[in-house]
mmCIF file of N, CA and C in Angstrom:
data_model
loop_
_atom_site.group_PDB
_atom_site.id
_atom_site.type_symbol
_atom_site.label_atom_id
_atom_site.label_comp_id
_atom_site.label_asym_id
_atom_site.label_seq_id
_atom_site.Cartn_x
_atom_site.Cartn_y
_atom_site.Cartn_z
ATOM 1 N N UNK A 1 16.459 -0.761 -67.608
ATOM 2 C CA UNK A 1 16.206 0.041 -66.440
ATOM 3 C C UNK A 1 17.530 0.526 -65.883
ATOM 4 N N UNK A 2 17.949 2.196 -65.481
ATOM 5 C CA UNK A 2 18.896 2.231 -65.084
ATOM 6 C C UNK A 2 18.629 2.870 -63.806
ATOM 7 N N UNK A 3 19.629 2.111 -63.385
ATOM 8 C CA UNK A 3 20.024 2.734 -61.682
ATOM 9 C C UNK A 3 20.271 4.052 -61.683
ATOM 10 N N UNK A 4 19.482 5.078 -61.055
ATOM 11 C CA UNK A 4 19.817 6.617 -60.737
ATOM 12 C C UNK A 4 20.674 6.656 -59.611
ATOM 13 N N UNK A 5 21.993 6.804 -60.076
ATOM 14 C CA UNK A 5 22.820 6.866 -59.036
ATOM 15 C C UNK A 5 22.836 8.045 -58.159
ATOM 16 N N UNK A 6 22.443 8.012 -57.306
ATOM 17 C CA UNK A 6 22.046 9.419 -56.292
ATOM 18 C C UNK A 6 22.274 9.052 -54.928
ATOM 19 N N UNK A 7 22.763 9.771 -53.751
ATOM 20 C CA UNK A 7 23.128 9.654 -52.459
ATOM 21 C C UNK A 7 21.179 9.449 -51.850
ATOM 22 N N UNK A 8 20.983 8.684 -51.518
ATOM 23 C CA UNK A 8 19.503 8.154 -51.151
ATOM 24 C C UNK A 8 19.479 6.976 -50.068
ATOM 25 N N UNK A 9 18.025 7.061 -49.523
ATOM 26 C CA UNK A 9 18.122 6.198 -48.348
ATOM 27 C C UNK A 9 17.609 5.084 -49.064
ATOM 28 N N UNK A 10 17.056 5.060 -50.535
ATOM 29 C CA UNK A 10 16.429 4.118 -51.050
ATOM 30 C C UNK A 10 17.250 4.354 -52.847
ATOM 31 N N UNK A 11 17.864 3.595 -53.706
ATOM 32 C CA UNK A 11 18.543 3.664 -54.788
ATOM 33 C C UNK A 11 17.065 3.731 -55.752
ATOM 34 N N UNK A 12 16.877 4.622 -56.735
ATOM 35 C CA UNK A 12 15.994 4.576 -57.535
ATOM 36 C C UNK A 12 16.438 4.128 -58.309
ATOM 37 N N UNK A 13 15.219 3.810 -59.957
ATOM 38 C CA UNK A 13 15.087 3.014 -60.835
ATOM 39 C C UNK A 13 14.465 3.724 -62.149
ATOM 40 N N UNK A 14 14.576 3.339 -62.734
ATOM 41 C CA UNK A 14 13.687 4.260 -64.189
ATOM 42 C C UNK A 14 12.496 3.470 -64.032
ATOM 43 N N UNK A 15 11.243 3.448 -64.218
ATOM 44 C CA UNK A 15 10.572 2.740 -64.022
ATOM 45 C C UNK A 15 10.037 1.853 -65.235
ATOM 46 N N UNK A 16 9.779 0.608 -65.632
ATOM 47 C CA UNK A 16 9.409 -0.028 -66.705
ATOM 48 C C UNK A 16 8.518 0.749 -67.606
ATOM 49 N N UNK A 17 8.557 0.725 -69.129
ATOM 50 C CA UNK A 17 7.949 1.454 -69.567
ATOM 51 C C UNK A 17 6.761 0.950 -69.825
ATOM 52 N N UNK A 18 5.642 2.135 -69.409
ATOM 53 C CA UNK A 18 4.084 1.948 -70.088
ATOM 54 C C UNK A 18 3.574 1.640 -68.445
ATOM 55 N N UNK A 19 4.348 2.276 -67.583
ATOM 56 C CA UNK A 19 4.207 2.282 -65.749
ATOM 57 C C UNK A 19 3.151 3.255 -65.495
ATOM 58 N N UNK A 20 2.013 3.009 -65.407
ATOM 59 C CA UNK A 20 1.604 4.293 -64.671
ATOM 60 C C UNK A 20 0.357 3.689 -63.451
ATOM 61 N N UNK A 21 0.307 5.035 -63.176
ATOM 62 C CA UNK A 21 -0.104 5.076 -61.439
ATOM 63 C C UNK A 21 -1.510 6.152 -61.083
ATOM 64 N N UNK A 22 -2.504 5.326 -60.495
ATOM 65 C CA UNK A 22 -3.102 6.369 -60.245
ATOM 66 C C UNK A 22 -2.990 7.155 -58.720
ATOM 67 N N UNK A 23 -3.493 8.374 -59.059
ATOM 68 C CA UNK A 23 -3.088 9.194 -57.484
ATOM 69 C C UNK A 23 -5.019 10.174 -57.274
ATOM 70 N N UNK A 24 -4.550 10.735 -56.154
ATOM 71 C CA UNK A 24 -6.056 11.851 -55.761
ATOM 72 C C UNK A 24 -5.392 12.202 -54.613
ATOM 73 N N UNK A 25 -6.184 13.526 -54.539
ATOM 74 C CA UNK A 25 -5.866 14.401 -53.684
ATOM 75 C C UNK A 25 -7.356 14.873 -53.407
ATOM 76 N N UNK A 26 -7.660 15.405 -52.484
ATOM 77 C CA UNK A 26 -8.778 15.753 -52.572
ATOM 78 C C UNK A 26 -9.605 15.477 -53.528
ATOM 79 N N UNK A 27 -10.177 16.287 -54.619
ATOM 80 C CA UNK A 27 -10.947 16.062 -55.411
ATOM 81 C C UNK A 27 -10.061 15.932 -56.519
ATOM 82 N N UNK A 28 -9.196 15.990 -56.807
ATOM 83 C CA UNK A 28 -8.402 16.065 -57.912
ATOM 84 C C UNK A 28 -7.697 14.552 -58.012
ATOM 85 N N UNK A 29 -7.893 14.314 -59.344
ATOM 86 C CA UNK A 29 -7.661 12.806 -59.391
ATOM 87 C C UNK A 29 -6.958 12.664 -60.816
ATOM 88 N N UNK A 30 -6.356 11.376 -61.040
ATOM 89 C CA UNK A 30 -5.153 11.606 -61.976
ATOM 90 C C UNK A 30 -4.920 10.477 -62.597
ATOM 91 N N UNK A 31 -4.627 9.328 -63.819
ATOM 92 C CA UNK A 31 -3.590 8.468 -63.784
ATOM 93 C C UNK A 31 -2.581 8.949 -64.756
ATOM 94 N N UNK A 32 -1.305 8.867 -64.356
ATOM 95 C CA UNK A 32 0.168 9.682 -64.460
ATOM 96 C C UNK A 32 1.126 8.295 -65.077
ATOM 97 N N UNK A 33 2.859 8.741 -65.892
ATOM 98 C CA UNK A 33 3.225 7.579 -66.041
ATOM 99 C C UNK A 33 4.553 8.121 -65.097
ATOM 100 N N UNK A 34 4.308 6.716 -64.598
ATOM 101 C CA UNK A 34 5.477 6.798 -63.127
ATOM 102 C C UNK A 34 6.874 6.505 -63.835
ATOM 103 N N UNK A 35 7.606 7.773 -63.158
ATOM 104 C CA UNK A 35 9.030 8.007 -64.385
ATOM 105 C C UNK A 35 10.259 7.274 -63.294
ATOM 106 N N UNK A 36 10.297 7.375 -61.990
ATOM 107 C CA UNK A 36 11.428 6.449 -61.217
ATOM 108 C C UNK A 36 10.530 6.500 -59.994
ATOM 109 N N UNK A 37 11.195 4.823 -59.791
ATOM 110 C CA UNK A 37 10.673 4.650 -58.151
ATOM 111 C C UNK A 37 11.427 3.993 -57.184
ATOM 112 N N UNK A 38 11.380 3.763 -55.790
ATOM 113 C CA UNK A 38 12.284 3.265 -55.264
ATOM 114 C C UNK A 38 11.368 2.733 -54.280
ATOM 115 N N UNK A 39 11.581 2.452 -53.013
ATOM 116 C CA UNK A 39 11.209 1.672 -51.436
ATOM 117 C C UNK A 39 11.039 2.626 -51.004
ATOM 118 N N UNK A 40 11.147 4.273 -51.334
ATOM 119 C CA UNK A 40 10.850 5.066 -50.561
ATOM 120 C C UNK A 40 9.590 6.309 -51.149
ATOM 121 N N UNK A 41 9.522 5.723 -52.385
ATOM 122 C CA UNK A 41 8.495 7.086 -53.251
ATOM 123 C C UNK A 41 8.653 6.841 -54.567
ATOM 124 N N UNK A 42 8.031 7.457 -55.421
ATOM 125 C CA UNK A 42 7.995 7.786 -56.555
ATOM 126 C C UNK A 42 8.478 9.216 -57.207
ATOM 127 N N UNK A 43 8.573 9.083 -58.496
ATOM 128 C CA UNK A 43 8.317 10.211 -59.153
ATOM 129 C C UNK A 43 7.171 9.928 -60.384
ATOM 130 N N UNK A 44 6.371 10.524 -60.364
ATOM 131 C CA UNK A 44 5.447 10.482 -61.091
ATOM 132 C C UNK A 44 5.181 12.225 -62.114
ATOM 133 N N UNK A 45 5.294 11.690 -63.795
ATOM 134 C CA UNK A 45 5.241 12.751 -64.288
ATOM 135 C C UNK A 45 3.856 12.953 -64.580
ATOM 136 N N UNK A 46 3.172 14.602 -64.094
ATOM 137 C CA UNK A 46 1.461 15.475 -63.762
ATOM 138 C C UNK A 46 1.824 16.620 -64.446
ATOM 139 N N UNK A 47 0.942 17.115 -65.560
ATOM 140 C CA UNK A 47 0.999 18.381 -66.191
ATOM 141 C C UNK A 47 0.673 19.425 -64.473
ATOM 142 N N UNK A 48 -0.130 19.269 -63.335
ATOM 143 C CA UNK A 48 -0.745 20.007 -62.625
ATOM 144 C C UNK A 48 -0.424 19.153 -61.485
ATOM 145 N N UNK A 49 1.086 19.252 -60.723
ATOM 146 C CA UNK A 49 0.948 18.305 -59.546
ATOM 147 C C UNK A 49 0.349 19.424 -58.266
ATOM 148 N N UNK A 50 0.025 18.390 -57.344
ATOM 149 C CA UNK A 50 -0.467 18.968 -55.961
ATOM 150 C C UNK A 50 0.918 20.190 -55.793
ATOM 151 N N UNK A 51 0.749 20.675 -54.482
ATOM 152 C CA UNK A 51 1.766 21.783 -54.051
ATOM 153 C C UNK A 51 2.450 20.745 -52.979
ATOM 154 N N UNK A 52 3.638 21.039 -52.844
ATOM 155 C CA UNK A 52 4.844 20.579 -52.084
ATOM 156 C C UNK A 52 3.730 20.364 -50.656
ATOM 157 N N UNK A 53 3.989 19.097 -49.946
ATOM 158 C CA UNK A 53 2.867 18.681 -48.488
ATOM 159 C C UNK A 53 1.564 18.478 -48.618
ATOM 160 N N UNK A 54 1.435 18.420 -50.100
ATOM 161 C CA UNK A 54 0.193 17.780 -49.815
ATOM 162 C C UNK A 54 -0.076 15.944 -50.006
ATOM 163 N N UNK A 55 -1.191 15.294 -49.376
ATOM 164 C CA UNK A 55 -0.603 13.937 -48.875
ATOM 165 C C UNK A 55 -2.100 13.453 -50.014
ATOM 166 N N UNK A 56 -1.261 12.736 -51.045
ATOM 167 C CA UNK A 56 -1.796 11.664 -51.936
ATOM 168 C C UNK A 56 -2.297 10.148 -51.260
ATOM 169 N N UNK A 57 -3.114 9.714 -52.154
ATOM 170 C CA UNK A 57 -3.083 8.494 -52.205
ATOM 171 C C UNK A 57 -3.065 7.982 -53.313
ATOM 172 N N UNK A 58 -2.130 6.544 -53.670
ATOM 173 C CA UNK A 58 -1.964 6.085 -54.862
ATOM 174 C C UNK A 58 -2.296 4.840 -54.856
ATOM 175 N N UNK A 59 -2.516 4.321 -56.345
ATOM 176 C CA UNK A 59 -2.998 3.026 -56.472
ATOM 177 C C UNK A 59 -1.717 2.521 -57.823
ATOM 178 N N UNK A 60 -1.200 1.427 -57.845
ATOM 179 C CA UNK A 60 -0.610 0.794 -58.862
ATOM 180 C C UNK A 60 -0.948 -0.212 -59.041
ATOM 181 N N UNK A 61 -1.555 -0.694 -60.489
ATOM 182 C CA UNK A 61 -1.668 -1.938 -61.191
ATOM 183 C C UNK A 61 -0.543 -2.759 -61.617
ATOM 184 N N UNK A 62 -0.479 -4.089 -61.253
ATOM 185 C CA UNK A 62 1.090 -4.932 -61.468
ATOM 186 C C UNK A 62 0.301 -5.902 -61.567
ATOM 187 N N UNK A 63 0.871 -6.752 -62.758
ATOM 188 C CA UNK A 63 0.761 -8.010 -63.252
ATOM 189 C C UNK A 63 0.748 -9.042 -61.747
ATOM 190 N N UNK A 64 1.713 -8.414 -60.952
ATOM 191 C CA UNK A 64 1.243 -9.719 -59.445
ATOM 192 C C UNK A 64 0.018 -8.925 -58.847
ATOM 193 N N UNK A 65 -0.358 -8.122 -59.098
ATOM 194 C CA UNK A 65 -1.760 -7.768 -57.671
ATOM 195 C C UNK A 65 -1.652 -6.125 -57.971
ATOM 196 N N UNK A 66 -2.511 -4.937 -57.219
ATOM 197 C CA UNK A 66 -2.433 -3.837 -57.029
ATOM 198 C C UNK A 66 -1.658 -3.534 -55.683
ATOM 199 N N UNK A 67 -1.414 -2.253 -55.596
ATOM 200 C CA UNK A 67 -0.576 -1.855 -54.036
ATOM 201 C C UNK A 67 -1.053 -0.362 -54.111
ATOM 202 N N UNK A 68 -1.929 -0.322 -52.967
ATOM 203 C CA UNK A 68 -2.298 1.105 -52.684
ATOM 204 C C UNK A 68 -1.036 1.685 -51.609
ATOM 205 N N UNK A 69 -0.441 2.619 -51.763
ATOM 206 C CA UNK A 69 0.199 3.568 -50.588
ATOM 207 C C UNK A 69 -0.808 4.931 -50.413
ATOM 208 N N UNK A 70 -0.105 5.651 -49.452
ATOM 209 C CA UNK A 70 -0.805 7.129 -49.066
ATOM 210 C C UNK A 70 0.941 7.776 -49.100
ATOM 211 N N UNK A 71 1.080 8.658 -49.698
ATOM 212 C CA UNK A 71 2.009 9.643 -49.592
ATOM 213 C C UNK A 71 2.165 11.358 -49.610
ATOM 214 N N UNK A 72 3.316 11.247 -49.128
ATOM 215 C CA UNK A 72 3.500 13.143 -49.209
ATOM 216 C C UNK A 72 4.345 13.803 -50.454
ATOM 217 N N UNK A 73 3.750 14.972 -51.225
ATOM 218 C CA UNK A 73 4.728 15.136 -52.092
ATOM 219 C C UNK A 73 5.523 16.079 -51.338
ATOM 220 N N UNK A 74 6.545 15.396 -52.234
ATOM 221 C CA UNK A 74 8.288 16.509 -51.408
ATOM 222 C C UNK A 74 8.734 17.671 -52.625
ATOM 223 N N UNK A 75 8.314 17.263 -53.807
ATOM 224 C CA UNK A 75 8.643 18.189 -54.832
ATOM 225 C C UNK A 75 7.882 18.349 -55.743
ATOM 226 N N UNK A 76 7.286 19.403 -56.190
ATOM 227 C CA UNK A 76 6.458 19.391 -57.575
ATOM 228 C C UNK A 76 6.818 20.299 -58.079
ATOM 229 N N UNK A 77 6.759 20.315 -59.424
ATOM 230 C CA UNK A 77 7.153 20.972 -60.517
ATOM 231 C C UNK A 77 6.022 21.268 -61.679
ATOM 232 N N UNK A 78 5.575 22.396 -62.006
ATOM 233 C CA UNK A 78 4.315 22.391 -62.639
ATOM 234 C C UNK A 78 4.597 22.162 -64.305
ATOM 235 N N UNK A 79 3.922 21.350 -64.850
ATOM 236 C CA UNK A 79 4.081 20.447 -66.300
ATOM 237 C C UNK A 79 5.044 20.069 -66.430
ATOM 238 N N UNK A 80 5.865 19.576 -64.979
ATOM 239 C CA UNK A 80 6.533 18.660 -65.314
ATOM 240 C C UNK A 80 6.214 17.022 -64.128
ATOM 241 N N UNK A 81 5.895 17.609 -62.876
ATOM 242 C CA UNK A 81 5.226 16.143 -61.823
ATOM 243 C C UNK A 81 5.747 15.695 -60.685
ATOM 244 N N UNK A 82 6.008 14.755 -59.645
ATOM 245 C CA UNK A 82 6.318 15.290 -58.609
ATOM 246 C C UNK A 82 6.880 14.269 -58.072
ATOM 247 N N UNK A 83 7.686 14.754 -57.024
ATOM 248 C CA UNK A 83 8.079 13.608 -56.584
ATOM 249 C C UNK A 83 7.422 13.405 -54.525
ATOM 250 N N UNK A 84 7.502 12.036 -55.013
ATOM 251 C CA UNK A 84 6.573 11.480 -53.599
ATOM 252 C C UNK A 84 6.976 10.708 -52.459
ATOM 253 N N UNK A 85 7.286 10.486 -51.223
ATOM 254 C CA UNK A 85 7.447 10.241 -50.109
ATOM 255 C C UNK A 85 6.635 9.186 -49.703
ATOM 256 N N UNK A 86 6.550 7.799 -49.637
ATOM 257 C CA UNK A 86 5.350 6.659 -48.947
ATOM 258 C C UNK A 86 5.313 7.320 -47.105
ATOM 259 N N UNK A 87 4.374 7.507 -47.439
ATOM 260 C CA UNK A 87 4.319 7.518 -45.951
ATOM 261 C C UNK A 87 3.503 6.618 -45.357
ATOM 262 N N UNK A 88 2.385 5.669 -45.768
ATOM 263 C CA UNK A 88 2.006 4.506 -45.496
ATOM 264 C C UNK A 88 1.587 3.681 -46.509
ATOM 265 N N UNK A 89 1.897 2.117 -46.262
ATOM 266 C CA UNK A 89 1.426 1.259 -46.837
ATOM 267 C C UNK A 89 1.795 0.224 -46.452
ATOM 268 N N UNK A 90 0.749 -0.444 -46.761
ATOM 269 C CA UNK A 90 0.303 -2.641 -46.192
ATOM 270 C C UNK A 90 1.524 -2.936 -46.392
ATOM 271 N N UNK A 91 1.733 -4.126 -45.602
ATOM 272 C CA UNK A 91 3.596 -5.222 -45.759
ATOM 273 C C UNK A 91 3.157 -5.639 -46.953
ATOM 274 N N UNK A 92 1.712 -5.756 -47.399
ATOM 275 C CA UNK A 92 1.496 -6.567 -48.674
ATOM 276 C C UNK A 92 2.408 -5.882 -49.793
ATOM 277 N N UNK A 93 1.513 -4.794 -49.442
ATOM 278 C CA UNK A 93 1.865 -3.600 -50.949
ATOM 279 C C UNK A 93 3.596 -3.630 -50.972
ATOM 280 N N UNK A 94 4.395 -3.033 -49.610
ATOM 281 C CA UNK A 94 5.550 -2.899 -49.166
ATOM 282 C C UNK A 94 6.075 -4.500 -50.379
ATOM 283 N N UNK A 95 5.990 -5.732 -50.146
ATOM 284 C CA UNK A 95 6.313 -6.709 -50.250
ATOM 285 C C UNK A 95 6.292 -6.771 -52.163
ATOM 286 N N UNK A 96 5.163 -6.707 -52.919
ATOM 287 C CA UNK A 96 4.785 -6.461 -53.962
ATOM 288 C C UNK A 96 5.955 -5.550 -54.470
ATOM 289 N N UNK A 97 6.372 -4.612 -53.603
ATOM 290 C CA UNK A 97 7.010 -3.139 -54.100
ATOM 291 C C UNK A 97 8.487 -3.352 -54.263
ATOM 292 N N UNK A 98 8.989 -4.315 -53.445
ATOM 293 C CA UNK A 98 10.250 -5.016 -53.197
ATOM 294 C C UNK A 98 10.368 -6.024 -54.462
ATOM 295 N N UNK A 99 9.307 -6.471 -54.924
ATOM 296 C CA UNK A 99 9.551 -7.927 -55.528
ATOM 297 C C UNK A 99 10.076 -7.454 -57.362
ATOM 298 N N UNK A 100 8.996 -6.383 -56.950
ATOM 299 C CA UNK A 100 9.020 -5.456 -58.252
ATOM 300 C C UNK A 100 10.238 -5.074 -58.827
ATOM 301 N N UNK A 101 10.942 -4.623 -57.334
ATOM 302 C CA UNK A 101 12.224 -3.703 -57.256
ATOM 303 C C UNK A 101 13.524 -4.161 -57.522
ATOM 304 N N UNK A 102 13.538 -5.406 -56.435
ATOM 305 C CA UNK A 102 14.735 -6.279 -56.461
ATOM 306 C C UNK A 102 15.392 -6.393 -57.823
ATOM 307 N N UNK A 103 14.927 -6.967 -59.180
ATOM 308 C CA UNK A 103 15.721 -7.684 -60.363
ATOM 309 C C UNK A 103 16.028 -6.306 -61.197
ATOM 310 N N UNK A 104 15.259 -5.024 -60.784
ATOM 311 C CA UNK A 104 15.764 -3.926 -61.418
ATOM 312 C C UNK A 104 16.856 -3.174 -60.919
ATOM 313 N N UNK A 105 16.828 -3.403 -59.650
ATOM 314 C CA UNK A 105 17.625 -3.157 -58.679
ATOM 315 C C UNK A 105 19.538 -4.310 -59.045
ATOM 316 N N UNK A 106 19.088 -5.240 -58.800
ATOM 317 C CA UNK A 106 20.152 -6.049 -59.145
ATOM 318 C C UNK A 106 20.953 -6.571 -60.214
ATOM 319 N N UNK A 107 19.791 -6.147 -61.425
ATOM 320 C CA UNK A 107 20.255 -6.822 -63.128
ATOM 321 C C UNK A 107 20.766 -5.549 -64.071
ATOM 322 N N UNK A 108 20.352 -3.958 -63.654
ATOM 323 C CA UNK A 108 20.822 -3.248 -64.565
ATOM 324 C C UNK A 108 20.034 -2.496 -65.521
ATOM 325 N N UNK A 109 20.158 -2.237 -66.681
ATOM 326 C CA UNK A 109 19.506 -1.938 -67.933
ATOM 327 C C UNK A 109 18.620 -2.996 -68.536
ATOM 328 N N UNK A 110 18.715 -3.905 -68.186
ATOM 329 C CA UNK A 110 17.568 -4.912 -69.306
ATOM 330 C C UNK A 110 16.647 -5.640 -67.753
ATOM 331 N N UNK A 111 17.176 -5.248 -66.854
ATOM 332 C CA UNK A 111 15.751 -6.571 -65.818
ATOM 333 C C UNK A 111 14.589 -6.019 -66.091
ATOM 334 N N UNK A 112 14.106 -4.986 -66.329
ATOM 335 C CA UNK A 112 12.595 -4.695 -66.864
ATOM 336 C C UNK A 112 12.294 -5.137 -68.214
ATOM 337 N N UNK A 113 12.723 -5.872 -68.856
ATOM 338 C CA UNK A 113 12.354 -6.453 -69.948
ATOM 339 C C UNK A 113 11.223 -7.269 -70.241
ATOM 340 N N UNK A 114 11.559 -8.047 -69.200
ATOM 341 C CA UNK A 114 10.370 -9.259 -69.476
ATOM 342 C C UNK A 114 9.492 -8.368 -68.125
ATOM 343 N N UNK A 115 9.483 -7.305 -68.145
ATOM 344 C CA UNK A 115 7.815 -6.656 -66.988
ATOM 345 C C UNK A 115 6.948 -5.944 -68.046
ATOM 346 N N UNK A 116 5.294 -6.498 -67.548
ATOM 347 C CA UNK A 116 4.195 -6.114 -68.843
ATOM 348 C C UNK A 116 3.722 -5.388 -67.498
ATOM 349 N N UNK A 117 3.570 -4.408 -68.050
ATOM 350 C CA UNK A 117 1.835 -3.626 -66.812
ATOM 351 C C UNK A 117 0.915 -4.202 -67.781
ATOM 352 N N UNK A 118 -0.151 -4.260 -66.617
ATOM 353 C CA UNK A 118 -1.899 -4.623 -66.632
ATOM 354 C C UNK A 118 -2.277 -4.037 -67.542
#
């Protein structure tokens, strides 16, 4: 896993591989493989993402539990996916999202090694 070194209020991550996430928007519904994430959003790659403001809700499956957020996308890019803003979610999920984060955050290129998705 490598650190995306970028000026951010939250340091992103590549995300473990075989990561993915489901999202909906209105009627439009999706599961996507989540390409970097951080404490503050995702990027999730969508052949057809929503348009820039529109407010998702997502669900992620993790070997410790699921974590639903609700977010805003800040960027989309069409066949290529978007990137997303938390704008709410449980201390649970929040907590889950941290626990996730921390050893990728702190170990480098290999702390996603030993992480299996569901």
């Amino acid at each position: 896993m490598a650190v995306i070194d970028q000026k951010r209020r939250h340091p992103r991550v590549s995300s473990p591989k075989g990561m993915h996430v489901a999202w909906q928007t209105g009627t439009q519904r999706d599961v996507s493989r989540m390409e970097t994430m951080a404490l503050g959003g995702l990027f999730i790659c969508a052949p057809h993402p929503p348009p820039v403001g529109s407010t998702i809700s997502i669900l992620v499956d993790l070997p410790n539990g699921e974590w639903r957020a609700r977010a805003i996308v800040r960027r989309s890019h069409p066949r290529v996916g978007m990137g997303v803003e938390f704008v709410h979610m449980k201390p649970e999920a929040r907590a889950q999202l941290t626990q996730l984060l921390k050893p990728l955050l702190n170990e480098g290129p290999t702390a996603g090694s030993q992480f299996t998705p569901r």
